[in-house]
């Protein structure tokens, strides 16, 4: 496992631990939202197509102005599943090469508290 993926694995474990400490339901299925951003809309769109084909629910891209005035395009791709470090890290391991292929930044993942 490369260094970047190890860092994502550690962050994933921390996020899950925090949710469990807050009382989130360990047995629930969670919407895991992976976040992506790129300066080139066409690259982002190509990634979105690949993610849709891979079974992700892909949101429409949004244009966002950064603090420095630069513009980026971003979207989330979601897949439901257990809140499991190995499962989520495996998803990230699949996503990172696609991001590199299309020159898109992977900006992490998130989910919601479940009762």
Short mmCIF file of C-alpha atoms in Angstrom, two decimals:
data_model
loop_
_atom_site.label_atom_id
_atom_site.label_comp_id
_atom_site.label_asym_id
_atom_site.label_seq_id
_atom_site.Cartn_x
_atom_site.Cartn_y
_atom_site.Cartn_z
CA UNK A 1 0.00 0.00 0.00
CA UNK A 2 1.47 3.36 -0.99
CA UNK A 3 1.91 6.29 1.40
CA UNK A 4 -1.06 8.27 0.06
CA UNK A 5 -3.42 5.33 0.54
CA UNK A 6 -2.02 4.66 4.02
CA UNK A 7 -2.81 8.26 4.96
CA UNK A 8 -6.37 7.88 3.65
CA UNK A 9 -6.71 4.63 5.60
CA UNK A 10 -5.63 6.39 8.82
CA UNK A 11 -8.00 9.31 8.19
CA UNK A 12 -10.83 6.88 7.44
CA UNK A 13 -10.23 5.06 10.72
CA UNK A 14 -10.29 8.39 12.59
CA UNK A 15 -13.54 9.51 10.96
CA UNK A 16 -15.23 6.20 11.74
CA UNK A 17 -13.95 6.23 15.34
CA UNK A 18 -15.32 9.75 15.85
CA UNK A 19 -18.72 8.75 14.50
CA UNK A 20 -18.83 5.71 16.78
CA UNK A 21 -17.75 7.79 19.80
CA UNK A 22 -20.63 10.16 19.04
CA UNK A 23 -23.06 7.22 19.14
CA UNK A 24 -23.63 6.62 15.44
CA UNK A 25 -25.16 3.22 14.62
CA UNK A 26 -22.37 0.75 13.74
CA UNK A 27 -24.81 -1.54 11.89
CA UNK A 28 -26.35 1.09 9.59
CA UNK A 29 -25.63 1.50 5.91
CA UNK A 30 -24.05 4.88 5.27
CA UNK A 31 -23.92 7.09 2.19
CA UNK A 32 -20.17 7.44 1.62
CA UNK A 33 -19.69 10.68 -0.33
CA UNK A 34 -16.37 10.94 -2.12
CA UNK A 35 -15.41 14.52 -3.07
CA UNK A 36 -13.65 15.53 -6.31
CA UNK A 37 -12.40 18.83 -7.74
CA UNK A 38 -10.69 19.94 -10.96
CA UNK A 39 -9.90 23.14 -12.83
CA UNK A 40 -10.93 21.49 -16.10
CA UNK A 41 -14.63 20.67 -16.38
CA UNK A 42 -14.11 18.13 -19.20
CA UNK A 43 -11.71 16.07 -17.05
CA UNK A 44 -14.17 16.10 -14.18
CA UNK A 45 -16.96 15.01 -16.51
CA UNK A 46 -14.91 12.05 -17.80
CA UNK A 47 -14.27 10.94 -14.23
CA UNK A 48 -17.99 11.27 -13.45
CA UNK A 49 -18.87 8.94 -16.33
CA UNK A 50 -16.39 6.31 -15.11
CA UNK A 51 -17.73 6.56 -11.56
CA UNK A 52 -21.33 6.23 -12.75
CA UNK A 53 -20.36 3.09 -14.68
CA UNK A 54 -18.71 1.77 -11.50
CA UNK A 55 -21.99 2.04 -9.58
CA UNK A 56 -21.62 5.40 -7.86
CA UNK A 57 -24.43 7.91 -7.67
CA UNK A 58 -22.87 11.02 -9.21
CA UNK A 59 -24.09 14.52 -8.38
CA UNK A 60 -24.08 17.42 -10.82
CA UNK A 61 -20.85 19.40 -10.88
CA UNK A 62 -20.74 22.82 -9.27
CA UNK A 63 -18.50 25.76 -10.09
CA UNK A 64 -16.78 27.13 -6.99
CA UNK A 65 -14.65 30.25 -6.62
CA UNK A 66 -11.69 29.78 -4.27
CA UNK A 67 -10.33 32.39 -1.86
CA UNK A 68 -7.60 33.30 -4.35
CA UNK A 69 -10.17 33.97 -7.09
CA UNK A 70 -9.46 30.77 -9.02
CA UNK A 71 -12.41 28.69 -10.19
CA UNK A 72 -12.74 24.93 -9.77
CA UNK A 73 -15.44 22.45 -10.59
CA UNK A 74 -16.43 19.84 -8.04
CA UNK A 75 -18.91 17.04 -7.42
CA UNK A 76 -19.57 14.16 -5.04
CA UNK A 77 -19.95 10.50 -5.92
CA UNK A 78 -21.83 8.38 -3.40
CA UNK A 79 -22.11 4.69 -2.66
CA UNK A 80 -24.08 3.19 0.23
CA UNK A 81 -22.43 0.65 2.47
CA UNK A 82 -21.12 -0.30 5.86
CA UNK A 83 -18.91 2.05 7.81
CA UNK A 84 -15.86 -0.17 7.49
CA UNK A 85 -12.25 1.03 7.17
CA UNK A 86 -11.23 -1.74 4.76
CA UNK A 87 -14.25 -1.28 2.48
CA UNK A 88 -13.87 2.49 2.26
CA UNK A 89 -10.09 2.27 1.79
CA UNK A 90 -10.67 -0.22 -1.05
CA UNK A 91 -13.02 2.30 -2.69
CA UNK A 92 -10.39 5.02 -2.32
CA UNK A 93 -7.75 2.70 -3.81
CA UNK A 94 -9.99 2.37 -6.87
CA UNK A 95 -10.68 6.11 -7.08
CA UNK A 96 -7.12 7.46 -6.78
CA UNK A 97 -5.83 6.02 -10.09
CA UNK A 98 -8.91 7.37 -11.89
CA UNK A 99 -8.25 10.80 -10.40
CA UNK A 100 -4.65 10.67 -11.60
CA UNK A 101 -5.79 9.53 -15.06
CA UNK A 102 -8.09 12.54 -15.44
CA UNK A 103 -6.02 15.07 -13.44
CA UNK A 104 -8.74 15.47 -10.83
CA UNK A 105 -8.10 16.03 -7.12
CA UNK A 106 -9.57 13.54 -4.66
CA UNK A 107 -10.74 15.66 -1.74
CA UNK A 108 -11.67 12.95 0.76
CA UNK A 109 -14.95 11.47 1.84
CA UNK A 110 -17.69 12.09 4.33
CA UNK A 111 -20.94 10.71 5.63
CA UNK A 112 -23.70 11.47 8.12
CA UNK A 113 -24.50 10.39 11.65
CA UNK A 114 -26.94 7.47 11.74
CA UNK A 115 -29.17 6.61 14.66
#
